[in-house]
Amino acid sequence: MPAYHRLGQIPAKRHVQFRAPDGKLYAEEVFGTEGFSGNYSILYHLSLPAQTRRVEPLGSVAPRPWQERAHRHHHLRTRELKPAGNPVDGRVPLLFNDQVKISLATPVEPQPYFYRNGTHDELLFIHEGEGVLATQFGELPFRAGDYLYIPRGTIQLLRLDGDRGRLLVVEADGQIDTPARYRNEHGQLLEHAPYWERDFRKPERLEAHDEHGAGRFEIRLKILDEVYAYHVDHHPFDVIGWDGYLYPYAFSIHDFEPRAGRLHVPPPTHQTFEGPGFVVCSFVPRKLDWDPDAIPVPYFHSNLDSDEVLYYVDGDYTARKVEVGSITLHPRGWAHGPSAGAVEASLGRERETNELAVMVDTFRPLRLTEAAREIDDPGYLRSWDVA
Ligand SMILES: [Fe+2]
């Protein structure tokens, strides 16, 4: 979603002396991707962003793979996960490959340290809860139904009202963005895109925290699966101003404009984001398949080169025996589609759906984790049995 944004005070030119009223120089930081060739922003700090009192290795958070021998469809009942932890350490990895990791978090505690994912872009889907995502770019209020895009390297403090929430977390080994086919050559969203620039909320309320103390502030930095505690002497949100194209933003799934057709339209119509080796689609309430002979639930399909993950957010799912908070994994290599009897049951219904769901399709096979094994519903395979 490359679009220029600026907040706070910045000098008229880049790379020039920029001073506080007392004459002290602000520290300029270029925050960018792909060397110096990708999207970037320029931030002006009160203190030196490289300052470090000490670094403490905290170990690995690598997902523990489920050594499953069976290849099959899965239904994960995430409602069985016990709410625990904070918005960072409460993340429970469920599915992963070498490009993407999908976790679920149901935090019950405030985040006691700052967090920086040093290698992966993050996309958070806020299923339940509201609050403020505070970063060095300013504050971004969010509520249920929001996707929060957080570029790698962003220092984040997720403040949930009441410290509770339910978050689906997608970590990507590279840039998460809106699909290129929705944008013109200059980056602007096209008229046929299912959303517009004004739907994307940007950081606001930038406040430079002038707070200091030897090693007083802890930033947990994750590099791949290793976590390090950086202890620094200044508040990391000490930015007086910034501008550029790289920053966190919010987009509500309720602002996704659905597409429908006389006959069933396929999932790429609902695509919302893309990243290296995966796409994210939003299934939102909409009219359905109004031809009198149409079948208003999906046809059986074999995704020959993708694994399909669906997270069920709200509404009724006429095609499947799942519940709100369920995740289904339909891996490549075997067909999937409506539960037994679902096609027949759909024919006499209103041609509209109130379903709300987030889909993540990965192009490389996914593995499940030990945590996924604990909430796996082995009876899911029976949902295609004809009684
Ligand atoms: Fe599917």
CSV table of C-alpha atoms and ligand atoms in Angstrom, one decimal:
chain,number,residue,atom,x,y,z
A,1,MET,CA,0.0,0.0,0.0
A,2,PRO,CA,2.7,2.5,-1.0
A,3,ALA,CA,1.4,6.0,-0.2
A,4,TYR,CA,3.3,8.9,1.1
A,5,HIS,CA,2.6,9.9,4.7
A,6,ARG,CA,4.2,12.3,7.2
A,7,LEU,CA,3.7,13.1,10.8
A,8,GLY,CA,5.3,15.6,13.2
A,9,GLN,CA,8.2,17.9,12.4
A,10,ILE,CA,10.6,17.2,9.6
A,11,PRO,CA,13.2,19.4,7.8
A,12,ALA,CA,12.6,20.7,4.3
A,13,LYS,CA,15.4,18.5,2.9
A,14,ARG,CA,16.8,15.0,3.7
A,15,HIS,CA,20.2,14.6,5.3
A,16,VAL,CA,20.6,18.1,6.5
A,17,GLN,CA,21.2,19.5,10.0
A,18,PHE,CA,17.9,19.4,11.9
A,19,ARG,CA,18.0,20.8,15.4
A,20,ALA,CA,15.9,21.0,18.6
A,21,PRO,CA,15.1,24.5,20.0
A,22,ASP,CA,18.1,24.0,22.4
A,23,GLY,CA,20.4,23.5,19.4
A,24,LYS,CA,20.9,19.7,19.8
A,25,LEU,CA,20.9,17.7,16.6
A,26,TYR,CA,18.1,15.2,16.0
A,27,ALA,CA,19.3,11.8,14.9
A,28,GLU,CA,18.1,10.9,11.3
A,29,GLU,CA,17.3,7.2,10.6
A,30,VAL,CA,16.5,5.8,7.2
A,31,PHE,CA,14.1,2.9,7.8
A,32,GLY,CA,14.0,0.9,4.6
A,33,THR,CA,13.7,-2.4,2.8
A,34,GLU,CA,15.6,-4.1,0.0
A,35,GLY,CA,18.8,-2.3,0.8
A,36,PHE,CA,18.2,1.2,-0.3
A,37,SER,CA,15.9,0.2,-3.2
A,38,GLY,CA,12.6,-0.7,-1.5
A,39,ASN,CA,10.0,1.4,0.4
A,40,TYR,CA,11.4,3.5,3.2
A,41,SER,CA,10.7,6.2,5.7
A,42,ILE,CA,12.9,8.7,7.3
A,43,LEU,CA,12.6,9.3,11.1
A,44,TYR,CA,14.1,12.0,13.3
A,45,HIS,CA,14.9,10.8,16.9
A,46,LEU,CA,15.7,12.7,20.1
A,47,SER,CA,18.3,10.0,20.9
A,48,LEU,CA,20.6,7.7,18.9
A,49,PRO,CA,18.5,4.8,17.6
A,50,ALA,CA,21.6,2.5,17.7
A,51,GLN,CA,22.3,3.1,21.4
A,52,THR,CA,22.4,-0.2,23.4
A,53,ARG,CA,23.3,-0.7,27.1
A,54,ARG,CA,23.3,-4.5,26.8
A,55,VAL,CA,21.9,-7.4,24.8
A,56,GLU,CA,20.6,-10.6,26.4
A,57,PRO,CA,19.9,-13.7,24.3
A,58,LEU,CA,16.5,-15.2,25.4
A,59,GLY,CA,16.5,-18.3,23.2
A,60,SER,CA,14.4,-19.7,20.4
A,61,VAL,CA,10.6,-19.5,19.8
A,62,ALA,CA,10.7,-21.9,16.9
A,63,PRO,CA,7.5,-23.8,16.4
A,64,ARG,CA,7.5,-27.4,17.6
A,65,PRO,CA,6.3,-29.4,14.6
A,66,TRP,CA,3.7,-32.1,15.0
A,67,GLN,CA,5.4,-35.3,13.8
A,68,GLU,CA,2.2,-36.4,12.1
A,69,ARG,CA,2.3,-39.3,9.7
A,70,ALA,CA,-1.2,-38.8,8.2
A,71,HIS,CA,-1.8,-36.3,5.5
A,72,ARG,CA,-5.4,-35.1,5.8
A,73,HIS,CA,-7.8,-32.2,6.2
A,74,HIS,CA,-7.8,-30.6,9.7
A,75,HIS,CA,-10.2,-28.7,11.9
A,76,LEU,CA,-8.5,-26.8,14.7
A,77,ARG,CA,-10.8,-25.7,17.5
A,78,THR,CA,-8.9,-22.6,18.7
A,79,ARG,CA,-11.6,-21.9,21.3
A,80,GLU,CA,-9.9,-24.7,23.2
A,81,LEU,CA,-6.7,-22.7,23.6
A,82,LYS,CA,-6.5,-21.3,27.1
A,83,PRO,CA,-6.2,-17.5,27.1
A,84,ALA,CA,-2.7,-16.7,28.3
A,85,GLY,CA,0.2,-14.4,28.1
A,86,ASN,CA,0.6,-11.0,26.5
A,87,PRO,CA,0.1,-9.9,22.8
A,88,VAL,CA,3.7,-11.1,22.0
A,89,ASP,CA,4.5,-14.2,24.2
A,90,GLY,CA,0.8,-15.3,24.0
A,91,ARG,CA,1.1,-16.1,20.3
A,92,VAL,CA,0.7,-19.8,19.7
A,93,PRO,CA,2.1,-21.0,16.4
A,94,LEU,CA,-0.3,-23.4,14.7
A,95,LEU,CA,0.8,-23.7,11.1
A,96,PHE,CA,4.1,-22.8,9.4
A,97,ASN,CA,6.5,-23.3,6.5
A,98,ASP,CA,9.7,-21.5,5.6
A,99,GLN,CA,7.8,-18.4,4.2
A,100,VAL,CA,4.9,-17.9,6.6
A,101,LYS,CA,3.8,-18.6,10.1
A,102,ILE,CA,0.3,-18.5,11.4
A,103,SER,CA,-0.4,-18.1,15.1
A,104,LEU,CA,-3.3,-17.4,17.4
A,105,ALA,CA,-3.0,-15.2,20.5
A,106,THR,CA,-5.6,-14.8,23.2
A,107,PRO,CA,-3.7,-12.5,25.6
A,108,VAL,CA,-4.8,-11.7,29.1
A,109,GLU,CA,-1.8,-9.5,30.2
A,110,PRO,CA,-0.4,-6.2,29.1
A,111,GLN,CA,2.7,-6.2,27.0
A,112,PRO,CA,5.5,-5.4,29.5
A,113,TYR,CA,8.3,-4.7,26.9
A,114,PHE,CA,8.6,-3.3,23.4
A,115,TYR,CA,8.7,-5.8,20.6
A,116,ARG,CA,10.4,-5.7,17.2
A,117,ASN,CA,10.2,-8.4,14.6
A,118,GLY,CA,13.5,-8.0,12.9
A,119,THR,CA,13.0,-10.4,10.0
A,120,HIS,CA,9.2,-10.8,9.3
A,121,ASP,CA,6.4,-8.4,8.2
A,122,GLU,CA,3.4,-9.0,10.4
A,123,LEU,CA,-0.3,-9.0,9.6
A,124,LEU,CA,-2.6,-9.1,12.7
A,125,PHE,CA,-6.2,-9.8,12.3
A,126,ILE,CA,-8.1,-8.5,15.4
A,127,HIS,CA,-11.0,-10.9,15.9
A,128,GLU,CA,-11.8,-9.6,19.4
A,129,GLY,CA,-10.7,-6.6,21.3
A,130,GLU,CA,-9.8,-3.0,20.7
A,131,GLY,CA,-7.0,-0.7,21.7
A,132,VAL,CA,-4.0,1.1,20.3
A,133,LEU,CA,-1.0,-0.1,18.4
A,134,ALA,CA,1.8,2.2,19.5
A,135,THR,CA,5.0,2.3,17.4
A,136,GLN,CA,7.8,4.8,16.7
A,137,PHE,CA,5.5,6.0,13.9
A,138,GLY,CA,2.8,7.1,16.3
A,139,GLU,CA,-0.4,5.6,17.6
A,140,LEU,CA,-2.9,3.6,15.5
A,141,PRO,CA,-6.2,2.9,17.2
A,142,PHE,CA,-7.8,-0.4,16.2
A,143,ARG,CA,-10.9,-2.4,16.9
A,144,ALA,CA,-12.4,-5.8,16.1
A,145,GLY,CA,-12.3,-6.7,12.4
A,146,ASP,CA,-9.1,-4.7,11.7
A,147,TYR,CA,-6.1,-6.0,9.9
A,148,LEU,CA,-3.0,-4.4,11.3
A,149,TYR,CA,0.0,-4.4,8.9
A,150,ILE,CA,3.3,-4.0,10.8
A,151,PRO,CA,6.5,-3.8,8.7
A,152,ARG,CA,9.5,-5.7,9.9
A,153,GLY,CA,11.7,-3.6,12.1
A,154,THR,CA,8.7,-1.7,13.6
A,155,ILE,CA,9.0,-1.3,17.4
A,156,GLN,CA,5.5,-2.2,18.6
A,157,LEU,CA,3.5,-2.0,21.8
A,158,LEU,CA,0.1,-3.4,21.4
A,159,ARG,CA,-2.2,-2.0,24.1
A,160,LEU,CA,-5.5,-3.9,24.3
A,161,ASP,CA,-8.4,-2.4,26.3
A,162,GLY,CA,-8.7,-4.6,29.4
A,163,ASP,CA,-5.6,-6.4,28.2
A,164,ARG,CA,-7.7,-9.0,26.5
A,165,GLY,CA,-8.2,-9.9,22.8
A,166,ARG,CA,-8.1,-12.5,20.2
A,167,LEU,CA,-5.7,-12.1,17.4
A,168,LEU,CA,-4.8,-14.1,14.3
A,169,VAL,CA,-1.1,-13.4,13.5
A,170,VAL,CA,0.5,-14.0,10.1
A,171,GLU,CA,4.3,-13.5,9.9
A,172,ALA,CA,5.8,-13.3,6.4
A,173,ASP,CA,9.3,-13.7,5.2
A,174,GLY,CA,9.2,-10.5,3.2
A,175,GLN,CA,6.8,-7.7,2.2
A,176,ILE,CA,3.1,-8.0,2.8
A,177,ASP,CA,1.2,-5.6,0.5
A,178,THR,CA,-2.1,-5.1,-1.4
A,179,PRO,CA,-2.1,-7.2,-4.6
A,180,ALA,CA,-0.3,-5.5,-7.5
A,181,ARG,CA,-3.3,-6.1,-9.8
A,182,TYR,CA,-5.3,-3.7,-7.7
A,183,ARG,CA,-2.8,-0.8,-8.3
A,184,ASN,CA,-1.7,1.3,-11.2
A,185,GLU,CA,1.9,1.7,-12.2
A,186,HIS,CA,2.2,4.6,-9.8
A,187,GLY,CA,0.9,2.6,-6.8
A,188,GLN,CA,-2.6,4.1,-6.6
A,189,LEU,CA,-5.4,1.7,-6.0
A,190,LEU,CA,-7.5,1.2,-9.1
A,191,GLU,CA,-11.2,1.9,-9.5
A,192,HIS,CA,-12.0,-1.8,-9.6
A,193,ALA,CA,-10.1,-2.6,-6.4
A,194,PRO,CA,-12.3,-3.8,-3.5
A,195,TYR,CA,-11.0,-0.9,-1.3
A,196,TRP,CA,-9.6,2.6,-1.6
A,197,GLU,CA,-6.8,4.6,0.0
A,198,ARG,CA,-9.3,6.3,2.3
A,199,ASP,CA,-10.1,2.8,3.9
A,200,PHE,CA,-6.5,2.5,5.1
A,201,ARG,CA,-5.9,4.2,8.5
A,202,LYS,CA,-2.4,5.5,9.1
A,203,PRO,CA,-0.6,6.3,12.4
A,204,GLU,CA,-1.7,9.5,14.2
A,205,ARG,CA,-0.9,11.2,17.5
A,206,LEU,CA,2.8,11.2,17.3
A,207,GLU,CA,4.4,12.1,20.6
A,208,ALA,CA,8.2,12.1,21.1
A,209,HIS,CA,8.9,10.6,24.6
A,210,ASP,CA,11.8,12.3,26.1
A,211,GLU,CA,12.4,9.7,28.8
A,212,HIS,CA,15.8,8.3,29.9
A,213,GLY,CA,17.5,5.8,32.3
A,214,ALA,CA,20.4,3.5,32.0
A,215,GLY,CA,19.1,0.3,30.4
A,216,ARG,CA,15.6,1.2,31.5
A,217,PHE,CA,13.8,0.3,28.3
A,218,GLU,CA,13.6,-3.3,27.0
A,219,ILE,CA,13.0,-4.1,23.4
A,220,ARG,CA,12.5,-7.8,22.5
A,221,LEU,CA,14.0,-8.3,19.1
A,222,LYS,CA,13.2,-11.4,17.1
A,223,ILE,CA,15.6,-12.5,14.3
A,224,LEU,CA,14.1,-15.5,12.6
A,225,ASP,CA,13.1,-17.6,15.6
A,226,GLU,CA,15.7,-16.3,18.1
A,227,VAL,CA,14.8,-13.6,20.6
A,228,TYR,CA,17.1,-11.0,22.1
A,229,ALA,CA,16.4,-8.5,24.9
A,230,TYR,CA,17.9,-5.1,24.0
A,231,HIS,CA,18.2,-2.8,27.0
A,232,VAL,CA,18.5,0.8,25.9
A,233,ASP,CA,18.7,4.1,27.8
A,234,HIS,CA,16.0,6.0,26.0
A,235,HIS,CA,12.3,5.5,25.3
A,236,PRO,CA,12.1,4.0,21.8
A,237,PHE,CA,9.2,6.2,20.8
A,238,ASP,CA,11.3,9.3,20.7
A,239,VAL,CA,10.5,10.4,17.1
A,240,ILE,CA,9.9,14.1,16.6
A,241,GLY,CA,8.7,13.5,13.0
A,242,TRP,CA,8.9,11.2,10.0
A,243,ASP,CA,7.8,10.8,6.4
A,244,GLY,CA,7.9,8.1,3.7
A,245,TYR,CA,6.1,5.1,2.4
A,246,LEU,CA,6.9,2.4,5.0
A,247,TYR,CA,4.8,2.4,8.2
A,248,PRO,CA,2.1,0.4,10.0
A,249,TYR,CA,-1.5,0.8,8.9
A,250,ALA,CA,-5.0,-0.6,9.7
A,251,PHE,CA,-7.7,-1.8,7.3
A,252,SER,CA,-11.0,-3.1,8.5
A,253,ILE,CA,-12.4,-6.3,7.0
A,254,HIS,CA,-15.8,-4.5,7.2
A,255,ASP,CA,-14.5,-2.0,4.6
A,256,PHE,CA,-13.7,-4.7,2.1
A,257,GLU,CA,-16.3,-4.3,-0.7
A,258,PRO,CA,-17.5,-7.8,-1.6
A,259,ARG,CA,-17.9,-9.1,-5.1
A,260,ALA,CA,-20.7,-11.4,-6.2
A,261,GLY,CA,-21.8,-13.0,-9.4
A,262,ARG,CA,-24.7,-14.7,-11.1
A,263,LEU,CA,-22.7,-17.9,-10.6
A,264,HIS,CA,-20.2,-18.7,-7.9
A,265,VAL,CA,-17.1,-16.4,-7.9
A,266,PRO,CA,-13.8,-17.9,-6.8
A,267,PRO,CA,-11.6,-16.9,-3.8
A,268,PRO,CA,-9.2,-14.7,-5.7
A,269,THR,CA,-12.1,-12.2,-6.1
A,270,HIS,CA,-11.9,-11.8,-2.4
A,271,GLN,CA,-8.1,-11.3,-2.2
A,272,THR,CA,-7.0,-8.6,0.3
A,273,PHE,CA,-3.3,-8.9,0.7
A,274,GLU,CA,-0.4,-10.9,-0.7
A,275,GLY,CA,3.1,-11.8,0.6
A,276,PRO,CA,6.0,-14.0,-0.4
A,277,GLY,CA,4.4,-17.5,-1.0
A,278,PHE,CA,0.9,-16.7,0.2
A,279,VAL,CA,-2.3,-14.6,-0.3
A,280,VAL,CA,-4.9,-13.4,2.2
A,281,CYS,CA,-8.6,-13.2,1.3
A,282,SER,CA,-11.6,-11.8,3.1
A,283,PHE,CA,-15.0,-13.5,3.0
A,284,VAL,CA,-17.6,-10.9,4.0
A,285,PRO,CA,-21.4,-10.8,4.1
A,286,ARG,CA,-22.7,-10.5,0.5
A,287,LYS,CA,-25.3,-11.5,-2.0
A,288,LEU,CA,-24.7,-14.9,-3.6
A,289,ASP,CA,-25.1,-16.6,-7.0
A,290,TRP,CA,-28.5,-15.3,-8.0
A,291,ASP,CA,-29.1,-17.5,-11.1
A,292,PRO,CA,-32.0,-19.8,-10.4
A,293,ASP,CA,-29.9,-22.8,-11.3
A,294,ALA,CA,-26.8,-21.7,-9.4
A,295,ILE,CA,-25.4,-23.7,-6.4
A,296,PRO,CA,-24.7,-21.0,-3.8
A,297,VAL,CA,-22.0,-22.9,-1.9
A,298,PRO,CA,-18.5,-23.6,-3.3
A,299,TYR,CA,-17.9,-26.5,-5.6
A,300,PHE,CA,-15.4,-29.2,-4.7
A,301,HIS,CA,-11.9,-28.2,-5.6
A,302,SER,CA,-8.4,-29.6,-5.6
A,303,ASN,CA,-5.9,-26.8,-5.0
A,304,LEU,CA,-3.0,-28.6,-6.7
A,305,ASP,CA,-0.3,-26.2,-5.6
A,306,SER,CA,-1.6,-24.5,-2.5
A,307,ASP,CA,-2.6,-25.2,1.1
A,308,GLU,CA,-5.8,-23.5,2.2
A,309,VAL,CA,-6.3,-22.1,5.7
A,310,LEU,CA,-9.6,-20.6,6.8
A,311,TYR,CA,-10.2,-18.8,10.0
A,312,TYR,CA,-13.9,-18.4,10.8
A,313,VAL,CA,-14.7,-15.0,12.4
A,314,ASP,CA,-18.5,-14.7,12.5
A,315,GLY,CA,-21.8,-15.7,10.9
A,316,ASP,CA,-23.1,-19.0,9.6
A,317,TYR,CA,-21.0,-21.4,7.5
A,318,THR,CA,-23.5,-23.3,5.5
A,319,ALA,CA,-20.8,-25.2,3.6
A,320,ARG,CA,-18.9,-26.6,6.6
A,321,LYS,CA,-19.4,-28.1,10.1
A,322,VAL,CA,-17.2,-25.5,12.0
A,323,GLU,CA,-17.7,-22.9,14.7
A,324,VAL,CA,-16.6,-19.3,15.2
A,325,GLY,CA,-12.9,-19.4,16.0
A,326,SER,CA,-12.3,-22.6,14.0
A,327,ILE,CA,-9.4,-23.0,11.6
A,328,THR,CA,-9.6,-25.5,8.8
A,329,LEU,CA,-6.6,-26.6,6.8
A,330,HIS,CA,-7.3,-28.2,3.5
A,331,PRO,CA,-3.9,-29.2,2.1
A,332,ARG,CA,-2.9,-29.8,-1.5
A,333,GLY,CA,-3.2,-33.3,-2.8
A,334,TRP,CA,-6.8,-34.1,-1.9
A,335,ALA,CA,-10.1,-32.4,-2.9
A,336,HIS,CA,-12.3,-30.5,-0.4
A,337,GLY,CA,-15.6,-28.8,-0.5
A,338,PRO,CA,-19.0,-28.6,1.1
A,339,SER,CA,-19.9,-31.0,3.9
A,340,ALA,CA,-22.2,-33.9,2.9
A,341,GLY,CA,-25.7,-32.5,2.4
A,342,ALA,CA,-24.6,-28.9,2.3
A,343,VAL,CA,-25.2,-28.4,-1.4
A,344,GLU,CA,-28.8,-29.7,-1.2
A,345,ALA,CA,-29.5,-27.7,1.9
A,346,SER,CA,-28.2,-24.5,0.2
A,347,LEU,CA,-30.6,-24.6,-2.7
A,348,GLY,CA,-33.7,-23.4,-1.0
A,349,ARG,CA,-32.1,-20.6,1.1
A,350,GLU,CA,-31.8,-16.9,0.6
A,351,ARG,CA,-29.1,-16.1,-1.9
A,352,GLU,CA,-27.0,-14.2,0.6
A,353,THR,CA,-24.5,-15.1,3.3
A,354,ASN,CA,-23.5,-13.4,6.6
A,355,GLU,CA,-20.2,-15.3,6.8
A,356,LEU,CA,-17.1,-13.5,7.9
A,357,ALA,CA,-13.8,-15.4,7.4
A,358,VAL,CA,-10.1,-14.8,6.7
A,359,MET,CA,-8.3,-17.1,4.3
A,360,VAL,CA,-4.6,-17.6,4.0
A,361,ASP,CA,-3.5,-19.7,1.0
A,362,THR,CA,0.2,-20.8,1.0
A,363,PHE,CA,2.0,-21.9,-2.1
A,364,ARG,CA,4.4,-24.2,-0.1
A,365,PRO,CA,3.1,-27.0,2.1
A,366,LEU,CA,2.3,-26.1,5.7
A,367,ARG,CA,3.3,-28.1,8.8
A,368,LEU,CA,1.2,-28.2,11.9
A,369,THR,CA,2.6,-27.7,15.4
A,370,GLU,CA,2.3,-29.6,18.6
A,371,ALA,CA,-0.1,-26.9,19.8
A,372,ALA,CA,-2.3,-27.6,16.7
A,373,ARG,CA,-2.3,-31.3,17.6
A,374,GLU,CA,-3.9,-30.5,21.0
A,375,ILE,CA,-6.9,-28.7,19.5
A,376,ASP,CA,-7.3,-30.9,16.4
A,377,ASP,CA,-10.8,-32.3,15.7
A,378,PRO,CA,-10.2,-35.8,14.3
A,379,GLY,CA,-13.9,-36.1,13.6
A,380,TYR,CA,-13.6,-33.5,10.8
A,381,LEU,CA,-12.9,-36.1,8.2
A,382,ARG,CA,-16.3,-37.6,8.9
A,383,SER,CA,-18.0,-34.4,7.7
A,384,TRP,CA,-18.0,-35.7,4.1
A,385,ASP,CA,-19.6,-39.0,5.0
A,386,VAL,CA,-23.0,-39.6,3.4
A,387,ALA,CA,-25.0,-41.0,6.3
B,1,FE,FE,-11.3,-24.2,-0.6
